[in-house]
Amino acid sequence: LSVALQQSKSNAVRLSQKITGFLHNGVSTLWYFAVMAVKENFRNYVGRAGRTEGALSDELALLANGPSLADELPRLLAGARAGCDFLAVNYFAEHEAFERLRPAYYVLSDPQFFRASAQRDRVAALYRTLARKVTWPMTLYVQYYNPERFDYRAALPNGRIRIVPFHTQPYRGFRRLEFWLYRHGLGSANFGTVIQHGEYVGLLLGYRTLHLYGVDRQFYDDRRPAEAHPMYVNATCPPVPYTMASYMAELAELFRGHEVLRDYAASLGARIVNHTRTSMIDAYERAADDRPST
């Protein structure tokens, strides 16, 4: 009798958890569609625009912001990813390798690129650099959410640069519906970093293998603890420092986003390969010659 009662109690707990989960997912789904209807829309801009002219490979190399990218660029410039299309982010256009690699895609997702911030002078300089340097077909992906109605075309008077928005409203409901939304260009789970938005764009465009470079996050310099200094929330003017709790919560969400992207890629039959030796990201497979030493 005691065993039967215990089993009955366990079943009731599991049923309660299922009901709670279903209700939570249901409310999250309703909220998502309501926000999308008011704040954004239901157009798959990335899918409609398709690939950049001349971008025909099945493989895409994504160049992130990490310091290890400087070590990888000589290999890439020497043809390590010959026949591969390239995607760059943020301030890569300022690097001399930009015009040699000629990325087919560029992603800007940080609010500093469309809202007033302490970085406004550097941002303006970046737009001037892009407008001057790009002499090949390139697609620039930017957030659809643009409350100040920043005019990207006015900042980039270059007909070779095609500007395509992507959605960023997070969805936290049913996993099956979540991946359906991703496949249709709706929502990006608010992945947290520009390279994750780049991965999402690459998968939407049908690339079968994504190669990640410069996705390291370093907390130490030359094996010595880095000097403590405040970290600031992006795109706030004046700058607002993170609390440690908010910063760690954002880091946790960032790493969770990589796991979501890994699972989403697998659902499409695609691969994401991490080539960054110093990367702390453990969600993706490692290139055979780039695994961190033990």
PDB file of C-alpha atoms in Angstrom:
ATOM      1  CA  LEU A   1       0.000   0.000   0.000  1.00  0.00           C
ATOM      2  CA  SER A   2       2.851   2.377   0.865  1.00  0.00           C
ATOM      3  CA  VAL A   3       4.512   1.740  -2.513  1.00  0.00           C
ATOM      4  CA  ALA A   4       1.235   2.307  -4.326  1.00  0.00           C
ATOM      5  CA  LEU A   5       0.656   5.593  -2.510  1.00  0.00           C
ATOM      6  CA  GLN A   6       4.183   6.746  -3.288  1.00  0.00           C
ATOM      7  CA  GLN A   7       3.715   5.860  -6.961  1.00  0.00           C
ATOM      8  CA  SER A   8       0.392   7.695  -7.042  1.00  0.00           C
ATOM      9  CA  LYS A   9       2.033  10.768  -5.490  1.00  0.00           C
ATOM     10  CA  SER A  10       4.854  10.688  -8.065  1.00  0.00           C
ATOM     11  CA  ASN A  11       2.347  10.448 -10.899  1.00  0.00           C
ATOM     12  CA  ALA A  12       0.422  13.410  -9.514  1.00  0.00           C
ATOM     13  CA  VAL A  13       3.623  15.474  -9.302  1.00  0.00           C
ATOM     14  CA  ARG A  14       4.538  14.629 -12.898  1.00  0.00           C
ATOM     15  CA  LEU A  15       1.033  15.486 -14.092  1.00  0.00           C
ATOM     16  CA  SER A  16       1.167  18.782 -12.207  1.00  0.00           C
ATOM     17  CA  GLN A  17       4.531  19.593 -13.798  1.00  0.00           C
ATOM     18  CA  LYS A  18       3.181  18.811 -17.264  1.00  0.00           C
ATOM     19  CA  ILE A  19       0.127  20.998 -16.738  1.00  0.00           C
ATOM     20  CA  THR A  20       2.269  23.831 -15.356  1.00  0.00           C
ATOM     21  CA  GLY A  21       4.677  23.533 -18.278  1.00  0.00           C
ATOM     22  CA  PHE A  22       1.848  23.500 -20.814  1.00  0.00           C
ATOM     23  CA  LEU A  23       0.237  26.582 -19.272  1.00  0.00           C
ATOM     24  CA  HIS A  24       3.573  28.422 -19.131  1.00  0.00           C
ATOM     25  CA  ASN A  25       4.330  27.603 -22.758  1.00  0.00           C
ATOM     26  CA  GLY A  26       0.819  28.566 -23.786  1.00  0.00           C
ATOM     27  CA  VAL A  27       1.002  31.964 -22.098  1.00  0.00           C
ATOM     28  CA  SER A  28       4.498  32.551 -23.542  1.00  0.00           C
ATOM     29  CA  THR A  29       3.195  31.731 -27.016  1.00  0.00           C
ATOM     30  CA  LEU A  30       0.253  34.120 -26.746  1.00  0.00           C
ATOM     31  CA  TRP A  31       2.532  36.854 -25.427  1.00  0.00           C
ATOM     32  CA  TYR A  32       5.030  36.324 -28.256  1.00  0.00           C
ATOM     33  CA  PHE A  33       2.411  36.626 -31.001  1.00  0.00           C
ATOM     34  CA  ALA A  34       0.846  39.691 -29.351  1.00  0.00           C
ATOM     35  CA  VAL A  35       4.221  41.467 -29.101  1.00  0.00           C
ATOM     36  CA  MET A  36       5.183  40.514 -32.666  1.00  0.00           C
ATOM     37  CA  ALA A  37       1.868  41.868 -33.961  1.00  0.00           C
ATOM     38  CA  VAL A  38       2.362  45.215 -32.206  1.00  0.00           C
ATOM     39  CA  LYS A  39       6.152  45.683 -32.133  1.00  0.00           C
ATOM     40  CA  GLU A  40       7.382  43.912 -35.269  1.00  0.00           C
ATOM     41  CA  ASN A  41       5.560  41.835 -37.946  1.00  0.00           C
ATOM     42  CA  PHE A  42       5.516  38.348 -39.442  1.00  0.00           C
ATOM     43  CA  ARG A  43       7.643  38.821 -42.570  1.00  0.00           C
ATOM     44  CA  ASN A  44      10.663  36.623 -43.201  1.00  0.00           C
ATOM     45  CA  TYR A  45      12.949  39.343 -44.525  1.00  0.00           C
ATOM     46  CA  VAL A  46      16.085  37.177 -44.521  1.00  0.00           C
ATOM     47  CA  GLY A  47      14.405  34.340 -46.390  1.00  0.00           C
ATOM     48  CA  ARG A  48      12.796  36.657 -48.929  1.00  0.00           C
ATOM     49  CA  ALA A  49      16.049  38.445 -49.672  1.00  0.00           C
ATOM     50  CA  GLY A  50      17.979  35.200 -50.062  1.00  0.00           C
ATOM     51  CA  ARG A  51      21.711  34.971 -50.435  1.00  0.00           C
ATOM     52  CA  THR A  52      24.029  37.687 -51.592  1.00  0.00           C
ATOM     53  CA  GLU A  53      24.765  37.637 -55.302  1.00  0.00           C
ATOM     54  CA  GLY A  54      27.647  35.253 -56.002  1.00  0.00           C
ATOM     55  CA  ALA A  55      27.480  33.502 -52.608  1.00  0.00           C
ATOM     56  CA  LEU A  56      27.125  29.877 -53.724  1.00  0.00           C
ATOM     57  CA  SER A  57      29.043  27.795 -51.158  1.00  0.00           C
ATOM     58  CA  ASP A  58      27.502  25.341 -48.697  1.00  0.00           C
ATOM     59  CA  GLU A  59      29.950  26.574 -46.027  1.00  0.00           C
ATOM     60  CA  LEU A  60      30.050  29.874 -44.177  1.00  0.00           C
ATOM     61  CA  ALA A  61      32.934  31.201 -42.076  1.00  0.00           C
ATOM     62  CA  LEU A  62      31.846  33.623 -39.335  1.00  0.00           C
ATOM     63  CA  LEU A  63      34.400  36.105 -37.981  1.00  0.00           C
ATOM     64  CA  ALA A  64      33.637  37.119 -34.396  1.00  0.00           C
ATOM     65  CA  ASN A  65      35.189  39.787 -32.161  1.00  0.00           C
ATOM     66  CA  GLY A  66      37.535  37.694 -30.021  1.00  0.00           C
ATOM     67  CA  PRO A  67      41.283  38.417 -29.868  1.00  0.00           C
ATOM     68  CA  SER A  68      42.102  34.967 -31.279  1.00  0.00           C
ATOM     69  CA  LEU A  69      40.771  36.088 -34.669  1.00  0.00           C
ATOM     70  CA  ALA A  70      44.050  37.948 -35.229  1.00  0.00           C
ATOM     71  CA  ASP A  71      45.878  34.606 -35.047  1.00  0.00           C
ATOM     72  CA  GLU A  72      43.437  32.939 -37.451  1.00  0.00           C
ATOM     73  CA  LEU A  73      43.325  35.637 -40.127  1.00  0.00           C
ATOM     74  CA  PRO A  74      46.692  34.703 -41.758  1.00  0.00           C
ATOM     75  CA  ARG A  75      45.391  31.154 -42.310  1.00  0.00           C
ATOM     76  CA  LEU A  76      42.101  32.412 -43.696  1.00  0.00           C
ATOM     77  CA  LEU A  77      43.840  34.891 -45.987  1.00  0.00           C
ATOM     78  CA  ALA A  78      46.114  32.094 -47.208  1.00  0.00           C
ATOM     79  CA  GLY A  79      43.066  30.134 -48.324  1.00  0.00           C
ATOM     80  CA  ALA A  80      42.309  27.910 -45.325  1.00  0.00           C
ATOM     81  CA  ARG A  81      38.610  28.301 -46.179  1.00  0.00           C
ATOM     82  CA  ALA A  82      38.927  28.573 -49.950  1.00  0.00           C
ATOM     83  CA  GLY A  83      35.518  28.457 -51.619  1.00  0.00           C
ATOM     84  CA  CYS A  84      33.818  29.376 -48.358  1.00  0.00           C
ATOM     85  CA  ASP A  85      31.585  32.436 -47.984  1.00  0.00           C
ATOM     86  CA  PHE A  86      32.359  34.899 -45.179  1.00  0.00           C
ATOM     87  CA  LEU A  87      30.263  36.764 -42.622  1.00  0.00           C
ATOM     88  CA  ALA A  88      31.747  39.606 -40.563  1.00  0.00           C
ATOM     89  CA  VAL A  89      30.385  41.618 -37.657  1.00  0.00           C
ATOM     90  CA  ASN A  90      30.714  44.902 -35.809  1.00  0.00           C
ATOM     91  CA  TYR A  91      33.965  46.781 -36.561  1.00  0.00           C
ATOM     92  CA  PHE A  92      35.686  44.225 -38.801  1.00  0.00           C
ATOM     93  CA  ALA A  93      35.426  46.618 -41.754  1.00  0.00           C
ATOM     94  CA  GLU A  94      38.175  48.674 -40.101  1.00  0.00           C
ATOM     95  CA  HIS A  95      40.637  45.757 -40.463  1.00  0.00           C
ATOM     96  CA  GLU A  96      42.877  45.586 -43.529  1.00  0.00           C
ATOM     97  CA  ALA A  97      41.742  41.972 -44.095  1.00  0.00           C
ATOM     98  CA  PHE A  98      38.188  43.151 -44.785  1.00  0.00           C
ATOM     99  CA  GLU A  99      38.830  44.073 -48.409  1.00  0.00           C
ATOM    100  CA  ARG A 100      40.839  40.912 -49.009  1.00  0.00           C
ATOM    101  CA  LEU A 101      38.240  38.505 -47.621  1.00  0.00           C
ATOM    102  CA  ARG A 102      35.327  40.475 -49.133  1.00  0.00           C
ATOM    103  CA  PRO A 103      32.591  39.137 -46.812  1.00  0.00           C
ATOM    104  CA  ALA A 104      29.281  38.436 -48.525  1.00  0.00           C
ATOM    105  CA  TYR A 105      27.465  39.176 -45.261  1.00  0.00           C
ATOM    106  CA  TYR A 106      27.768  41.632 -42.381  1.00  0.00           C
ATOM    107  CA  VAL A 107      25.730  41.723 -39.163  1.00  0.00           C
ATOM    108  CA  LEU A 108      25.143  44.632 -36.781  1.00  0.00           C
ATOM    109  CA  SER A 109      22.829  43.842 -33.881  1.00  0.00           C
ATOM    110  CA  ASP A 110      24.102  45.827 -30.911  1.00  0.00           C
ATOM    111  CA  PRO A 111      21.821  48.787 -30.072  1.00  0.00           C
ATOM    112  CA  GLN A 112      24.825  51.132 -30.271  1.00  0.00           C
ATOM    113  CA  PHE A 113      24.558  50.865 -34.063  1.00  0.00           C
ATOM    114  CA  PHE A 114      21.085  52.399 -34.214  1.00  0.00           C
ATOM    115  CA  ARG A 115      20.666  54.303 -30.938  1.00  0.00           C
ATOM    116  CA  ALA A 116      22.515  57.214 -29.337  1.00  0.00           C
ATOM    117  CA  SER A 117      25.364  55.881 -27.195  1.00  0.00           C
ATOM    118  CA  ALA A 118      28.839  56.691 -25.940  1.00  0.00           C
ATOM    119  CA  GLN A 119      30.158  54.973 -29.101  1.00  0.00           C
ATOM    120  CA  ARG A 120      28.290  57.223 -31.559  1.00  0.00           C
ATOM    121  CA  ASP A 121      31.459  58.749 -33.093  1.00  0.00           C
ATOM    122  CA  ARG A 122      33.044  55.343 -33.680  1.00  0.00           C
ATOM    123  CA  VAL A 123      29.762  54.029 -35.101  1.00  0.00           C
ATOM    124  CA  ALA A 124      29.529  56.938 -37.542  1.00  0.00           C
ATOM    125  CA  ALA A 125      33.129  56.263 -38.621  1.00  0.00           C
ATOM    126  CA  LEU A 126      32.273  52.585 -39.214  1.00  0.00           C
ATOM    127  CA  TYR A 127      29.402  53.480 -41.530  1.00  0.00           C
ATOM    128  CA  ARG A 128      31.682  55.794 -43.502  1.00  0.00           C
ATOM    129  CA  THR A 129      34.276  53.010 -43.763  1.00  0.00           C
ATOM    130  CA  LEU A 130      31.704  50.486 -45.009  1.00  0.00           C
ATOM    131  CA  ALA A 131      30.340  52.948 -47.549  1.00  0.00           C
ATOM    132  CA  ARG A 132      33.843  53.631 -48.861  1.00  0.00           C
ATOM    133  CA  LYS A 133      35.373  50.146 -48.846  1.00  0.00           C
ATOM    134  CA  VAL A 134      32.604  47.867 -50.139  1.00  0.00           C
ATOM    135  CA  THR A 135      32.987  47.409 -53.910  1.00  0.00           C
ATOM    136  CA  TRP A 136      31.406  43.942 -54.107  1.00  0.00           C
ATOM    137  CA  PRO A 137      27.846  42.691 -53.430  1.00  0.00           C
ATOM    138  CA  MET A 138      27.300  42.506 -49.663  1.00  0.00           C
ATOM    139  CA  THR A 139      24.214  42.099 -47.479  1.00  0.00           C
ATOM    140  CA  LEU A 140      24.056  43.958 -44.185  1.00  0.00           C
ATOM    141  CA  TYR A 141      21.684  42.474 -41.598  1.00  0.00           C
ATOM    142  CA  VAL A 142      20.285  44.796 -38.935  1.00  0.00           C
ATOM    143  CA  GLN A 143      17.658  44.497 -36.214  1.00  0.00           C
ATOM    144  CA  TYR A 144      14.094  45.097 -37.348  1.00  0.00           C
ATOM    145  CA  TYR A 145      13.482  46.719 -33.962  1.00  0.00           C
ATOM    146  CA  ASN A 146      14.505  50.321 -34.519  1.00  0.00           C
ATOM    147  CA  PRO A 147      12.519  52.595 -32.172  1.00  0.00           C
ATOM    148  CA  GLU A 148      14.369  55.783 -33.147  1.00  0.00           C
ATOM    149  CA  ARG A 149      13.927  54.951 -36.859  1.00  0.00           C
ATOM    150  CA  PHE A 150      17.620  55.169 -37.577  1.00  0.00           C
ATOM    151  CA  ASP A 151      18.142  55.548 -41.344  1.00  0.00           C
ATOM    152  CA  TYR A 152      20.707  52.907 -42.337  1.00  0.00           C
ATOM    153  CA  ARG A 153      20.540  53.843 -46.022  1.00  0.00           C
ATOM    154  CA  ALA A 154      21.349  57.477 -45.285  1.00  0.00           C
ATOM    155  CA  ALA A 155      24.354  56.305 -43.242  1.00  0.00           C
ATOM    156  CA  LEU A 156      25.395  53.885 -46.024  1.00  0.00           C
ATOM    157  CA  PRO A 157      24.959  55.540 -49.432  1.00  0.00           C
ATOM    158  CA  ASN A 158      26.457  52.558 -51.266  1.00  0.00           C
ATOM    159  CA  GLY A 159      24.330  50.639 -53.769  1.00  0.00           C
ATOM    160  CA  ARG A 160      26.498  47.520 -53.431  1.00  0.00           C
ATOM    161  CA  ILE A 161      25.310  47.096 -49.841  1.00  0.00           C
ATOM    162  CA  ARG A 162      21.875  45.533 -49.506  1.00  0.00           C
ATOM    163  CA  ILE A 163      20.225  46.182 -46.111  1.00  0.00           C
ATOM    164  CA  VAL A 164      17.997  43.421 -44.713  1.00  0.00           C
ATOM    165  CA  PRO A 165      16.296  43.449 -41.286  1.00  0.00           C
ATOM    166  CA  PHE A 166      15.915  40.402 -39.038  1.00  0.00           C
ATOM    167  CA  HIS A 167      13.603  39.795 -36.086  1.00  0.00           C
ATOM    168  CA  THR A 168      14.870  39.563 -32.504  1.00  0.00           C
ATOM    169  CA  GLN A 169      11.750  39.057 -30.387  1.00  0.00           C
ATOM    170  CA  PRO A 170      12.467  36.054 -28.112  1.00  0.00           C
ATOM    171  CA  TYR A 171      10.139  33.063 -27.990  1.00  0.00           C
ATOM    172  CA  ARG A 172      10.180  30.826 -24.896  1.00  0.00           C
ATOM    173  CA  GLY A 173       7.271  28.483 -25.524  1.00  0.00           C
ATOM    174  CA  PHE A 174       6.897  25.063 -27.127  1.00  0.00           C
ATOM    175  CA  ARG A 175      10.197  23.807 -28.599  1.00  0.00           C
ATOM    176  CA  ARG A 176       8.574  22.377 -31.739  1.00  0.00           C
ATOM    177  CA  LEU A 177       6.907  25.720 -32.481  1.00  0.00           C
ATOM    178  CA  GLU A 178      10.106  27.555 -31.537  1.00  0.00           C
ATOM    179  CA  PHE A 179      12.095  25.839 -34.296  1.00  0.00           C
ATOM    180  CA  TRP A 180       9.225  26.323 -36.771  1.00  0.00           C
ATOM    181  CA  LEU A 181       9.374  30.055 -36.064  1.00  0.00           C
ATOM    182  CA  TYR A 182      13.140  30.072 -36.577  1.00  0.00           C
ATOM    183  CA  ARG A 183      12.809  28.326 -39.942  1.00  0.00           C
ATOM    184  CA  HIS A 184      10.410  31.060 -41.013  1.00  0.00           C
ATOM    185  CA  GLY A 185      12.657  33.917 -39.886  1.00  0.00           C
ATOM    186  CA  LEU A 186      10.468  34.914 -36.934  1.00  0.00           C
ATOM    187  CA  GLY A 187      12.280  35.639 -33.692  1.00  0.00           C
ATOM    188  CA  SER A 188      15.860  34.733 -32.841  1.00  0.00           C
ATOM    189  CA  ALA A 189      15.569  33.729 -29.179  1.00  0.00           C
ATOM    190  CA  ASN A 190      17.426  36.927 -28.267  1.00  0.00           C
ATOM    191  CA  PHE A 191      20.618  34.900 -28.489  1.00  0.00           C
ATOM    192  CA  GLY A 192      22.688  37.657 -26.905  1.00  0.00           C
ATOM    193  CA  THR A 193      25.704  38.220 -29.184  1.00  0.00           C
ATOM    194  CA  VAL A 194      26.117  39.403 -32.730  1.00  0.00           C
ATOM    195  CA  ILE A 195      27.868  36.200 -33.818  1.00  0.00           C
ATOM    196  CA  GLN A 196      24.865  34.179 -32.641  1.00  0.00           C
ATOM    197  CA  HIS A 197      22.636  36.359 -34.802  1.00  0.00           C
ATOM    198  CA  GLY A 198      25.103  35.647 -37.610  1.00  0.00           C
ATOM    199  CA  GLU A 199      24.755  31.908 -37.042  1.00  0.00           C
ATOM    200  CA  TYR A 200      20.982  32.245 -37.155  1.00  0.00           C
ATOM    201  CA  VAL A 201      21.164  34.180 -40.439  1.00  0.00           C
ATOM    202  CA  GLY A 202      23.545  31.599 -41.917  1.00  0.00           C
ATOM    203  CA  LEU A 203      21.176  28.752 -41.061  1.00  0.00           C
ATOM    204  CA  LEU A 204      18.227  30.694 -42.500  1.00  0.00           C
ATOM    205  CA  LEU A 205      20.166  31.102 -45.746  1.00  0.00           C
ATOM    206  CA  GLY A 206      20.642  27.345 -45.995  1.00  0.00           C
ATOM    207  CA  TYR A 207      24.339  26.947 -45.213  1.00  0.00           C
ATOM    208  CA  ARG A 208      25.128  23.367 -44.223  1.00  0.00           C
ATOM    209  CA  THR A 209      28.316  24.032 -42.237  1.00  0.00           C
ATOM    210  CA  LEU A 210      29.136  27.101 -40.169  1.00  0.00           C
ATOM    211  CA  HIS A 211      32.775  27.675 -39.129  1.00  0.00           C
ATOM    212  CA  LEU A 212      33.276  29.930 -36.086  1.00  0.00           C
ATOM    213  CA  TYR A 213      36.427  32.001 -35.569  1.00  0.00           C
ATOM    214  CA  GLY A 214      37.211  34.491 -32.798  1.00  0.00           C
ATOM    215  CA  VAL A 215      34.496  33.286 -30.401  1.00  0.00           C
ATOM    216  CA  ASP A 216      36.780  33.303 -27.366  1.00  0.00           C
ATOM    217  CA  ARG A 217      35.862  35.071 -24.139  1.00  0.00           C
ATOM    218  CA  GLN A 218      38.976  35.683 -22.056  1.00  0.00           C
ATOM    219  CA  PHE A 219      38.968  36.439 -18.349  1.00  0.00           C
ATOM    220  CA  TYR A 220      42.740  36.289 -17.874  1.00  0.00           C
ATOM    221  CA  ASP A 221      45.721  37.848 -19.608  1.00  0.00           C
ATOM    222  CA  ASP A 222      49.020  35.930 -19.741  1.00  0.00           C
ATOM    223  CA  ARG A 223      47.655  33.599 -17.026  1.00  0.00           C
ATOM    224  CA  ARG A 224      47.376  36.473 -14.563  1.00  0.00           C
ATOM    225  CA  PRO A 225      44.040  37.745 -13.241  1.00  0.00           C
ATOM    226  CA  ALA A 226      42.868  40.689 -15.294  1.00  0.00           C
ATOM    227  CA  GLU A 227      42.652  44.036 -13.544  1.00  0.00           C
ATOM    228  CA  ALA A 228      39.157  44.649 -12.195  1.00  0.00           C
ATOM    229  CA  HIS A 229      37.215  47.363 -13.987  1.00  0.00           C
ATOM    230  CA  PRO A 230      33.535  48.222 -14.423  1.00  0.00           C
ATOM    231  CA  MET A 231      31.582  46.602 -17.273  1.00  0.00           C
ATOM    232  CA  TYR A 232      28.875  48.686 -18.855  1.00  0.00           C
ATOM    233  CA  VAL A 233      25.536  47.866 -20.432  1.00  0.00           C
ATOM    234  CA  ASN A 234      25.745  48.592 -24.158  1.00  0.00           C
ATOM    235  CA  ALA A 235      24.030  51.557 -25.779  1.00  0.00           C
ATOM    236  CA  THR A 236      23.259  53.496 -22.627  1.00  0.00           C
ATOM    237  CA  CYS A 237      24.109  57.152 -22.421  1.00  0.00           C
ATOM    238  CA  PRO A 238      25.470  57.905 -19.894  1.00  0.00           C
ATOM    239  CA  PRO A 239      26.978  54.410 -19.420  1.00  0.00           C
ATOM    240  CA  VAL A 240      25.317  52.195 -16.789  1.00  0.00           C
ATOM    241  CA  PRO A 241      27.493  49.536 -15.116  1.00  0.00           C
ATOM    242  CA  TYR A 242      26.368  45.930 -14.795  1.00  0.00           C
ATOM    243  CA  THR A 243      25.810  44.434 -11.381  1.00  0.00           C
ATOM    244  CA  MET A 244      27.638  41.135 -10.972  1.00  0.00           C
ATOM    245  CA  ALA A 245      24.319  39.295 -10.752  1.00  0.00           C
ATOM    246  CA  SER A 246      22.974  40.817 -13.969  1.00  0.00           C
ATOM    247  CA  TYR A 247      26.263  40.197 -15.780  1.00  0.00           C
ATOM    248  CA  MET A 248      26.407  36.518 -14.778  1.00  0.00           C
ATOM    249  CA  ALA A 249      22.736  36.075 -15.714  1.00  0.00           C
ATOM    250  CA  GLU A 250      23.491  37.501 -19.159  1.00  0.00           C
ATOM    251  CA  LEU A 251      26.468  35.165 -19.546  1.00  0.00           C
ATOM    252  CA  ALA A 252      24.314  32.160 -18.650  1.00  0.00           C
ATOM    253  CA  GLU A 253      21.739  33.188 -21.252  1.00  0.00           C
ATOM    254  CA  LEU A 254      24.486  33.622 -23.832  1.00  0.00           C
ATOM    255  CA  PHE A 255      25.759  30.068 -23.352  1.00  0.00           C
ATOM    256  CA  ARG A 256      22.188  28.733 -23.341  1.00  0.00           C
ATOM    257  CA  GLY A 257      21.705  30.477 -26.692  1.00  0.00           C
ATOM    258  CA  HIS A 258      24.603  28.499 -28.171  1.00  0.00           C
ATOM    259  CA  GLU A 259      22.932  25.263 -27.075  1.00  0.00           C
ATOM    260  CA  VAL A 260      19.677  26.360 -28.728  1.00  0.00           C
ATOM    261  CA  LEU A 261      21.545  27.140 -31.959  1.00  0.00           C
ATOM    262  CA  ARG A 262      23.313  23.769 -31.827  1.00  0.00           C
ATOM    263  CA  ASP A 263      19.994  21.942 -31.500  1.00  0.00           C
ATOM    264  CA  TYR A 264      18.348  24.078 -34.164  1.00  0.00           C
ATOM    265  CA  ALA A 265      21.205  23.433 -36.600  1.00  0.00           C
ATOM    266  CA  ALA A 266      20.943  19.685 -35.936  1.00  0.00           C
ATOM    267  CA  SER A 267      17.208  19.816 -36.696  1.00  0.00           C
ATOM    268  CA  LEU A 268      18.126  21.211 -40.125  1.00  0.00           C
ATOM    269  CA  GLY A 269      20.859  18.656 -40.759  1.00  0.00           C
ATOM    270  CA  ALA A 270      23.490  21.425 -40.475  1.00  0.00           C
ATOM    271  CA  ARG A 271      26.724  21.633 -38.455  1.00  0.00           C
ATOM    272  CA  ILE A 272      28.371  24.384 -36.415  1.00  0.00           C
ATOM    273  CA  VAL A 273      32.126  23.940 -35.928  1.00  0.00           C
ATOM    274  CA  ASN A 274      34.106  25.939 -33.368  1.00  0.00           C
ATOM    275  CA  HIS A 275      37.672  26.687 -34.561  1.00  0.00           C
ATOM    276  CA  THR A 276      38.614  28.903 -31.603  1.00  0.00           C
ATOM    277  CA  ARG A 277      41.170  27.200 -29.344  1.00  0.00           C
ATOM    278  CA  THR A 278      40.544  29.470 -26.346  1.00  0.00           C
ATOM    279  CA  SER A 279      36.755  29.364 -26.599  1.00  0.00           C
ATOM    280  CA  MET A 280      34.731  28.485 -23.498  1.00  0.00           C
ATOM    281  CA  ILE A 281      31.728  27.568 -25.674  1.00  0.00           C
ATOM    282  CA  ASP A 282      31.151  23.827 -25.292  1.00  0.00           C
ATOM    283  CA  ALA A 283      27.932  23.532 -27.303  1.00  0.00           C
ATOM    284  CA  TYR A 284      29.517  22.907 -30.720  1.00  0.00           C
ATOM    285  CA  GLU A 285      31.823  20.318 -32.181  1.00  0.00           C
ATOM    286  CA  ARG A 286      35.482  21.316 -32.300  1.00  0.00           C
ATOM    287  CA  ALA A 287      37.634  21.230 -35.408  1.00  0.00           C
ATOM    288  CA  ALA A 288      40.137  18.363 -35.075  1.00  0.00           C
ATOM    289  CA  ASP A 289      43.165  20.671 -35.160  1.00  0.00           C
ATOM    290  CA  ASP A 290      41.617  23.378 -32.972  1.00  0.00           C
ATOM    291  CA  ARG A 291      40.651  21.527 -29.789  1.00  0.00           C
ATOM    292  CA  PRO A 292      42.039  23.209 -26.667  1.00  0.00           C
ATOM    293  CA  SER A 293      45.032  21.458 -25.139  1.00  0.00           C
ATOM    294  CA  THR A 294      44.521  19.673 -21.812  1.00  0.00           C
TER     295      THR A 294
END
